[in-house]
mmCIF file of C-alpha atoms and ligand atoms in Angstrom:
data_model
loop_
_atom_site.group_PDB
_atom_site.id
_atom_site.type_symbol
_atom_site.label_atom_id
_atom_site.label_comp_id
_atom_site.label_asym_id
_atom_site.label_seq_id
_atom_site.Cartn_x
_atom_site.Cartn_y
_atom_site.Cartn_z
ATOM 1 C CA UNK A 1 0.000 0.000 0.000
ATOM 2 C CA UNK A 2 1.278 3.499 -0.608
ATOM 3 C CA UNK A 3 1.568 5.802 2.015
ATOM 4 C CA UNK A 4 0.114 8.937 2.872
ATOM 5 C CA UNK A 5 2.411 10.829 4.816
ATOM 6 C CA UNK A 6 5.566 9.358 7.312
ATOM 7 C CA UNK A 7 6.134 11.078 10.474
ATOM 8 C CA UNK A 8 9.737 10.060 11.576
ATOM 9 C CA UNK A 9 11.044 11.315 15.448
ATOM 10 C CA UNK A 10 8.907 14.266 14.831
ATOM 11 C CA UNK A 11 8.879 16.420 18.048
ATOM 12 C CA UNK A 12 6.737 19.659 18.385
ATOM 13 C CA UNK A 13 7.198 22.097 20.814
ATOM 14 C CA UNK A 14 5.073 25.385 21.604
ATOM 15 C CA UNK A 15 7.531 28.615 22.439
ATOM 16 C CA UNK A 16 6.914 29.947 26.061
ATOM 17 C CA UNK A 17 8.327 32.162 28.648
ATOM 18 C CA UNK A 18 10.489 29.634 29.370
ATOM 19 C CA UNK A 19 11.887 28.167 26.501
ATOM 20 C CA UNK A 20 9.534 26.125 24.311
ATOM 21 C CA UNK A 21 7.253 23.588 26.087
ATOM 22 C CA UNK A 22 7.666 20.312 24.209
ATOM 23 C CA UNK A 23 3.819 19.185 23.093
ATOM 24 C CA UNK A 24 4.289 16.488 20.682
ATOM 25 C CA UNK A 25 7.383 13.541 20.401
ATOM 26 C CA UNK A 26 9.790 12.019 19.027
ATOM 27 C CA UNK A 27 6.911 9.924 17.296
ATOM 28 C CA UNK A 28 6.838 7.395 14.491
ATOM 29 C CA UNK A 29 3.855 7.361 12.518
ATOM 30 C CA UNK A 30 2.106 6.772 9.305
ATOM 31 C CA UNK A 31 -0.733 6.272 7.055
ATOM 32 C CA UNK A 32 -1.766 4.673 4.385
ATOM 33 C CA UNK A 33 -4.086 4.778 1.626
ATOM 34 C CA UNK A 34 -7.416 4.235 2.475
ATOM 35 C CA UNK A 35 -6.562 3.404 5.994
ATOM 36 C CA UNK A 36 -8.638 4.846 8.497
ATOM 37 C CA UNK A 37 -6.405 5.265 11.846
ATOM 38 C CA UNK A 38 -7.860 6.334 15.628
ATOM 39 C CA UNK A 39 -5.545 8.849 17.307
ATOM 40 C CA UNK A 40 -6.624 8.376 21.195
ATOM 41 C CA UNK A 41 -5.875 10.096 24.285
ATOM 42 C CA UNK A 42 -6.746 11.807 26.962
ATOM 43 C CA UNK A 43 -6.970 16.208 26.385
ATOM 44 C CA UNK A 44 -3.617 17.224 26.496
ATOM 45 C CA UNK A 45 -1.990 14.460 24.996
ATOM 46 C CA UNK A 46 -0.863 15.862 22.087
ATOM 47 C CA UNK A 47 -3.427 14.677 19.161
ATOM 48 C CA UNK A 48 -5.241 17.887 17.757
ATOM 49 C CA UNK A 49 -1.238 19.528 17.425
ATOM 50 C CA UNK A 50 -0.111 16.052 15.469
ATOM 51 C CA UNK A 51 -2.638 16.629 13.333
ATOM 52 C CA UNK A 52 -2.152 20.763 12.898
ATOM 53 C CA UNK A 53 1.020 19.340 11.610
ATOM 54 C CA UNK A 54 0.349 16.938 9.444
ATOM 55 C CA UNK A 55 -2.304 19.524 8.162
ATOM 56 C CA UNK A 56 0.438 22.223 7.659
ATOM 57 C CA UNK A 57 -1.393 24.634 10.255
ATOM 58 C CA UNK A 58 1.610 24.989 12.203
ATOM 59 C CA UNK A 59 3.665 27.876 10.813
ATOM 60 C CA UNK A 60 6.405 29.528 12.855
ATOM 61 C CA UNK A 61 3.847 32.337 14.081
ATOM 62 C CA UNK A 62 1.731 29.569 15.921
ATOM 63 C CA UNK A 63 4.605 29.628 18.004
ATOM 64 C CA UNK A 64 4.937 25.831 17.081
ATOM 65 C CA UNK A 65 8.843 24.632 17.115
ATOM 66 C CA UNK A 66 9.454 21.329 15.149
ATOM 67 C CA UNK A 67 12.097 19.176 14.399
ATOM 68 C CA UNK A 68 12.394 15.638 13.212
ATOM 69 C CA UNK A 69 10.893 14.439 10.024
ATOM 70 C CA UNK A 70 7.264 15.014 7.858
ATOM 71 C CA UNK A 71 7.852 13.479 4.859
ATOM 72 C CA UNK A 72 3.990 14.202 2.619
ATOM 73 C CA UNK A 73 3.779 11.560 0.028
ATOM 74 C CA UNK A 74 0.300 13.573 -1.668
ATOM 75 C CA UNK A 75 -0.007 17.550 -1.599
ATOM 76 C CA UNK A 76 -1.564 18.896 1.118
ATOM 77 C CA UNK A 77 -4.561 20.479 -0.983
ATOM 78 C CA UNK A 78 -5.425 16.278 -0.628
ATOM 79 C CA UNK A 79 -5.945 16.601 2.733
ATOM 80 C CA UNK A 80 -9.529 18.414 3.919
ATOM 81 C CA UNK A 81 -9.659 18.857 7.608
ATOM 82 C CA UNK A 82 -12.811 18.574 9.756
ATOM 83 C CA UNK A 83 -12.460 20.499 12.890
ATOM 84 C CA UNK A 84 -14.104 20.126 16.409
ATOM 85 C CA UNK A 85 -16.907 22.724 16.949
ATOM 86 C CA UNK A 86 -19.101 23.488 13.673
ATOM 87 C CA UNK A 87 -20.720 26.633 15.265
ATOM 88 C CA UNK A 88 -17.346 28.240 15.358
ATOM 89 C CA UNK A 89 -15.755 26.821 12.119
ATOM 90 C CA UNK A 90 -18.412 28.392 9.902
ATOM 91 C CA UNK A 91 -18.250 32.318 8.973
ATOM 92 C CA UNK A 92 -21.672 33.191 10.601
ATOM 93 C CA UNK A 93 -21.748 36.267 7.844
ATOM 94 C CA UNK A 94 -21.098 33.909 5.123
ATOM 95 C CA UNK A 95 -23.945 31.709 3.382
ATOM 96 C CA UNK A 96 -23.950 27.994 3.334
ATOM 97 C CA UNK A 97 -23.648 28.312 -0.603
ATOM 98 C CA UNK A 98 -20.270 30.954 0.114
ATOM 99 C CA UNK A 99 -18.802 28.486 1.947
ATOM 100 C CA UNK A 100 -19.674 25.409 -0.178
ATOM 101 C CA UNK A 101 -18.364 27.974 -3.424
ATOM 102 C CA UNK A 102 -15.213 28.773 -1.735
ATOM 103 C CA UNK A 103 -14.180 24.806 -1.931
ATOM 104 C CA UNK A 104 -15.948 23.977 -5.259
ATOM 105 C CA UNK A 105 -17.541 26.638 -8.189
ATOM 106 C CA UNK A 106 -19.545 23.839 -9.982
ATOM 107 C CA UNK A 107 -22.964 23.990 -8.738
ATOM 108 C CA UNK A 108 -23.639 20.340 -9.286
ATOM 109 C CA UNK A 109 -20.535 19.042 -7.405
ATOM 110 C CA UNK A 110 -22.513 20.918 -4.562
ATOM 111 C CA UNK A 111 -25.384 19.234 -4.776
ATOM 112 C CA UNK A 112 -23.612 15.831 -4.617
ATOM 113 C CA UNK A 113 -21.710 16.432 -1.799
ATOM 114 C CA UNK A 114 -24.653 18.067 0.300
ATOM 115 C CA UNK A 115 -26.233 14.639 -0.702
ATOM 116 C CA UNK A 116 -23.448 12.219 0.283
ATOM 117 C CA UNK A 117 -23.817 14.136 3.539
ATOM 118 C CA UNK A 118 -27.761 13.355 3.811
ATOM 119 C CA UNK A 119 -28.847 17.257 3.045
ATOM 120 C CA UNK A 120 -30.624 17.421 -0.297
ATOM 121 C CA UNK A 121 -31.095 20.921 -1.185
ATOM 122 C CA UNK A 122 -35.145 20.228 0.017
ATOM 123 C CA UNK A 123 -33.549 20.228 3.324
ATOM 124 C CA UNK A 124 -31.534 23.047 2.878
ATOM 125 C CA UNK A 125 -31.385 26.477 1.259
ATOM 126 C CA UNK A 126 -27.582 27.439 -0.111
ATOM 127 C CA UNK A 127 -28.845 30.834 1.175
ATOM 128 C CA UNK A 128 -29.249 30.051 4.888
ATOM 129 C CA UNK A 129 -26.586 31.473 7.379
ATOM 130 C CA UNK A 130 -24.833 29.382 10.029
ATOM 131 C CA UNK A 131 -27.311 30.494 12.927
ATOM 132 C CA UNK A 132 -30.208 29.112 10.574
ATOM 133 C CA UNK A 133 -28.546 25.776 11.443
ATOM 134 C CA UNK A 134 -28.367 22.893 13.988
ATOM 135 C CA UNK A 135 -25.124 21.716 15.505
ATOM 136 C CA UNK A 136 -25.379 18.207 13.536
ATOM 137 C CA UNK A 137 -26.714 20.262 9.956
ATOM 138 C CA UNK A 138 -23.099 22.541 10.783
ATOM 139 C CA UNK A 139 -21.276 19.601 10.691
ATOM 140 C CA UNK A 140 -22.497 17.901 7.932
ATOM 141 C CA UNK A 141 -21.957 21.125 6.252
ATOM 142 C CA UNK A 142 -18.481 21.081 7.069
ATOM 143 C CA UNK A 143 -17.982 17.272 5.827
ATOM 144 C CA UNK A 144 -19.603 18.129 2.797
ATOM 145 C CA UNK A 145 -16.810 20.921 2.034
ATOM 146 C CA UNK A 146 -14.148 18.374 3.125
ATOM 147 C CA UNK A 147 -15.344 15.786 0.280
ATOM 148 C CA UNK A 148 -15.454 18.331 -2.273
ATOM 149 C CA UNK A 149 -11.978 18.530 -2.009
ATOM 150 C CA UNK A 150 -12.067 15.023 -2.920
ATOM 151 C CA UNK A 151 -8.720 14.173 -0.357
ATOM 152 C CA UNK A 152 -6.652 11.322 -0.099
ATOM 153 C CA UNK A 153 -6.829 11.586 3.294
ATOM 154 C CA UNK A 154 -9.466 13.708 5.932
ATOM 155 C CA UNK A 155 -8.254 14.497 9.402
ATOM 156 C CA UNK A 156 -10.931 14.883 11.813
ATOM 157 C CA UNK A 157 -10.089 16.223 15.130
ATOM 158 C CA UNK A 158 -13.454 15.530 17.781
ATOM 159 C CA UNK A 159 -15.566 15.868 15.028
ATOM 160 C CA UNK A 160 -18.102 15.005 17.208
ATOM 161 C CA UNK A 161 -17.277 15.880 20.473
ATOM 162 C CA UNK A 162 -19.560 19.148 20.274
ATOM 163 C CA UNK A 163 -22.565 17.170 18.728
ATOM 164 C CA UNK A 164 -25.498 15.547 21.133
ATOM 165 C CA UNK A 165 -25.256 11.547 21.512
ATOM 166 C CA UNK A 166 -27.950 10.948 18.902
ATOM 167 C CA UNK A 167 -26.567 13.205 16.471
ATOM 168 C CA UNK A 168 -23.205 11.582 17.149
ATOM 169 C CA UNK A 169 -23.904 8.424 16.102
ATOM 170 C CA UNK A 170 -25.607 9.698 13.042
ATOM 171 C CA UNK A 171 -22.425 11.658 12.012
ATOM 172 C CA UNK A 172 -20.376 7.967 12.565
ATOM 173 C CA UNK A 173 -22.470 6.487 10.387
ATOM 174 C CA UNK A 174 -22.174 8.952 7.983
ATOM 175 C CA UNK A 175 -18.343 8.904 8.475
ATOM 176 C CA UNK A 176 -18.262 5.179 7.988
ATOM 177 C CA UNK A 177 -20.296 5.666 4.474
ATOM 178 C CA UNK A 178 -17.605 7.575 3.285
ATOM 179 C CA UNK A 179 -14.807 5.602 4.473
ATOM 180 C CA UNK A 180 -16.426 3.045 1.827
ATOM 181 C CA UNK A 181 -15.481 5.247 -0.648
ATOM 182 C CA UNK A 182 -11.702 4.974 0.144
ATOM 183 C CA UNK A 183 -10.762 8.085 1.860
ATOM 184 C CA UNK A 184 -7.994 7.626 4.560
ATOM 185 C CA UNK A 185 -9.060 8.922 7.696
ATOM 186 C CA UNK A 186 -6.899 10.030 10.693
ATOM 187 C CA UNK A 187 -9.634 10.638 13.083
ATOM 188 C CA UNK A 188 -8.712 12.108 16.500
ATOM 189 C CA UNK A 189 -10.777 11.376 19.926
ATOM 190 C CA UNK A 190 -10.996 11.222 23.638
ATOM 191 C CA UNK A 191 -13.831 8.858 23.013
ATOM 192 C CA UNK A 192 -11.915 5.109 22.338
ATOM 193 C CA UNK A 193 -15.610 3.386 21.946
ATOM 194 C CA UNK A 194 -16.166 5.961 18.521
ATOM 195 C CA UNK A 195 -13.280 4.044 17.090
ATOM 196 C CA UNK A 196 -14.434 0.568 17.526
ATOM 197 C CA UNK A 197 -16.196 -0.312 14.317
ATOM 198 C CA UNK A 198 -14.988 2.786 12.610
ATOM 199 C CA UNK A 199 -11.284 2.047 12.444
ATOM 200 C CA UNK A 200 -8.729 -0.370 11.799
ATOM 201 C CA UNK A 201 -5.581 0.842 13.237
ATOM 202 C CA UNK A 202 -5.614 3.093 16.644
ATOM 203 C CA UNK A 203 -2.481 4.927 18.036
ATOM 204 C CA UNK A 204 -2.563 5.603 21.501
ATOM 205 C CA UNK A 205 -1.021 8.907 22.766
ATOM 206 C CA UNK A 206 -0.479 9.891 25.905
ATOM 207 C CA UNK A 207 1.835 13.020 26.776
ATOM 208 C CA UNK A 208 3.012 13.749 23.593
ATOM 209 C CA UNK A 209 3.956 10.294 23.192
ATOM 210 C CA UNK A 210 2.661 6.981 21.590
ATOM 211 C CA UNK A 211 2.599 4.439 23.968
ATOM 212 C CA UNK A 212 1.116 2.071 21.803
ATOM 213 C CA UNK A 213 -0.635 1.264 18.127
ATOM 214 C CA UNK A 214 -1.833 -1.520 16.798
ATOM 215 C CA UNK A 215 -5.078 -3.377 14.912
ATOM 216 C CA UNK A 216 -8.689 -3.474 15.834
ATOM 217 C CA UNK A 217 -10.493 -5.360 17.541
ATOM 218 C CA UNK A 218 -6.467 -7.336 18.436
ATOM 219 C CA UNK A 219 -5.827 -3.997 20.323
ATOM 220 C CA UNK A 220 -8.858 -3.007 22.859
ATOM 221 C CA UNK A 221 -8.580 -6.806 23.625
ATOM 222 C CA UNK A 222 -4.816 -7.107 24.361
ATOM 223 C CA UNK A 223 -3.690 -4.631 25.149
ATOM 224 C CA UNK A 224 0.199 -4.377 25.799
ATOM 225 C CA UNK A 225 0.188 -0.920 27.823
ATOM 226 C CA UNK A 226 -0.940 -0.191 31.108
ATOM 227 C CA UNK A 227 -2.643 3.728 30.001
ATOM 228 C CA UNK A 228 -4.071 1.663 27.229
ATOM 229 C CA UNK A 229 -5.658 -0.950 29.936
ATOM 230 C CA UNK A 230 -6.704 2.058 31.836
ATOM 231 C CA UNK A 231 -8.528 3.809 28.754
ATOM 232 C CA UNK A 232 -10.618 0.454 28.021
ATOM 233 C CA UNK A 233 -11.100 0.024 31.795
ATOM 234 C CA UNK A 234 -12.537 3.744 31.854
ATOM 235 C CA UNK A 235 -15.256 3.415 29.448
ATOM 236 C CA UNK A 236 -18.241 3.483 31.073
ATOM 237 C CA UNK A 237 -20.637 0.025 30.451
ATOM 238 C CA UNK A 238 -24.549 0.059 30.994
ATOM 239 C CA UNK A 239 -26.068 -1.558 33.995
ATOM 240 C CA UNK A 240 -29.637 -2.925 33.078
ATOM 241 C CA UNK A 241 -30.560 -5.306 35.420
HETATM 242 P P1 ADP B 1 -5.014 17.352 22.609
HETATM 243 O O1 ADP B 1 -5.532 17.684 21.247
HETATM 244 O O2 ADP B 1 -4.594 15.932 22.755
HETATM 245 O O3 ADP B 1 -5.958 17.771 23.690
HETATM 246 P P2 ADP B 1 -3.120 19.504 22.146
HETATM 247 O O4 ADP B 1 -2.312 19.150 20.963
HETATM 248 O O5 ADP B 1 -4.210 20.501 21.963
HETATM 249 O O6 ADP B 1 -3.667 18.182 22.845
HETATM 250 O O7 ADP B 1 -2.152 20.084 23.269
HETATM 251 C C1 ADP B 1 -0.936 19.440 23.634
HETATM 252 C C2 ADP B 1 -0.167 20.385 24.528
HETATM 253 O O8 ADP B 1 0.245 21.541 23.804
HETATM 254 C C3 ADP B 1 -0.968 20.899 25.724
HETATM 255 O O9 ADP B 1 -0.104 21.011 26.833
HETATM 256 C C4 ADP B 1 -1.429 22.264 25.255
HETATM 257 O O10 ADP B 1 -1.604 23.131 26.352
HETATM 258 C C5 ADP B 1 -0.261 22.721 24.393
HETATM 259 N N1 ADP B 1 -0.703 23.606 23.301
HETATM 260 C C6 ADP B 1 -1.597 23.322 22.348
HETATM 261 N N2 ADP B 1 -1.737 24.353 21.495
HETATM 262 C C7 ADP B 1 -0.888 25.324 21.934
HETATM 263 C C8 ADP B 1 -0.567 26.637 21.472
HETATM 264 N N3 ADP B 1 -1.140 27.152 20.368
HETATM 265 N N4 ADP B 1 0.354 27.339 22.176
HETATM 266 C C9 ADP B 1 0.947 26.824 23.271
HETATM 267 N N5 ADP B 1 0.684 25.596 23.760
HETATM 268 C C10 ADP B 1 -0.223 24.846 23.105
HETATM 269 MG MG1 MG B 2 -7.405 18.425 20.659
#
């Protein structure tokens, strides 16, 4: 399989008062294509800055000090990024159609992506502003101008962490839809059940570091490290009897 992108002893830093505050590393990472990989951990660990990286967010006025190897193996216009919280990625004096134009001029490449993303133009207007919309319609709108950039690869960081539990499960299943199509994923959590039957690698992260990767379900049921144990032990099961 060809890969995506190799990450080799990367280490990133953040500049502070005192010195620069190391965030991320040395990590060894990868993807391939069409492989859809979970990056877990707890907030703090490091994920959402990997990922700035990978995205090529993280210019020298971030602050952001790196060293170690990115090697990109596909541009970086072929990778579309889906962030955490829709209400604040979305310009709320921009129209849903201005945003969906700025990715893609060709009216009818619109329409298919707002319909791989379940929102047929009966169910909404390209004229509506953000505040016209729900959390979960935000979202969608958001996933809808990541496909039209028809990437290699999407990085989602939480992408559903700001969304209700029924709308999160509807936004998995849309996820898992498109991961049918081929699409790599890197998709970044807190929440280790979300990657379950969505992915087949996870790398877990913990203080910048990974402590340990590996396949799915093999992982969650062996696991070798004890923060990995921990993370299983931690999610919460129902009690119906
Ligand atoms: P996660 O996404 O796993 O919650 P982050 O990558 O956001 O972790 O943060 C990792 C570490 O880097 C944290 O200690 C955080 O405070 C720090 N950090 C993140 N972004 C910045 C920034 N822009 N400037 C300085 N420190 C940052
Ligand atoms: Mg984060």
């Amino acid at each position: 399989m060809k890969k995506l992108f190799t990450a080799s002893q990367l280490e990133i830093g953040y500049r502070s008062r005192n010195g620069v505050k190391k965030a991320v590393g040395p990590v060894d990472f990868q993807i391939e294509e069409g492989e859809c990989v979970g990056l877990i951990g707890e907030s703090g660990a490091g994920k959402s800055t990997l990922a700035l990286e990978i995205l090529g967010l993280l210019g020298w006025k971030s602050g952001a000090r790196i060293a170690g190897r990115l090697d990109l193996f596909i541009n970086r216009d072929e990778i579309a990024y889906i962030p955490q919280d829709p209400h604040a990625a979305l310009d709320p004096l921009c129209s849903i159609g201005a945003h969906l134009r700025e990715v893609a001029k060709d009216r009818s490449l619109i329409e298919k992506a707002l319909e791989q993303v379940r929102l047929p133009l009966d169910k909404i207007s390209l004229n509506s502003y953000p505040h016209e919309l729900s959390g979960g319609m935000k979202q969608r709108v958001l996933i809808a101008m990541a496909l039209l950039r028809q990437p290699k690869l999407i990085v989602a960081d939480e992408p559903t962490s700001s969304l209700d539990v029924t709308l999160q499960a509807d936004i998995m299943d849309l996820f898992r839809q498109i991961r049918g199509t081929g699409m790599a994923f890197l998709f970044v959590t807190h929440q280790m059940p979300l990657t379950r039957d969505f992915c087949q690698r996870v790398v877990i992260m913990r203080a910048g570091i990974i402590v340990e990767q590996g396949r799915l379900p093999d992982l969650f049921l062996n696991p070798g490290n004890p923060y990995t144990r921990m993370l299983i032990d931690s999610v919460p099961r129902l009690c119906l009897s």
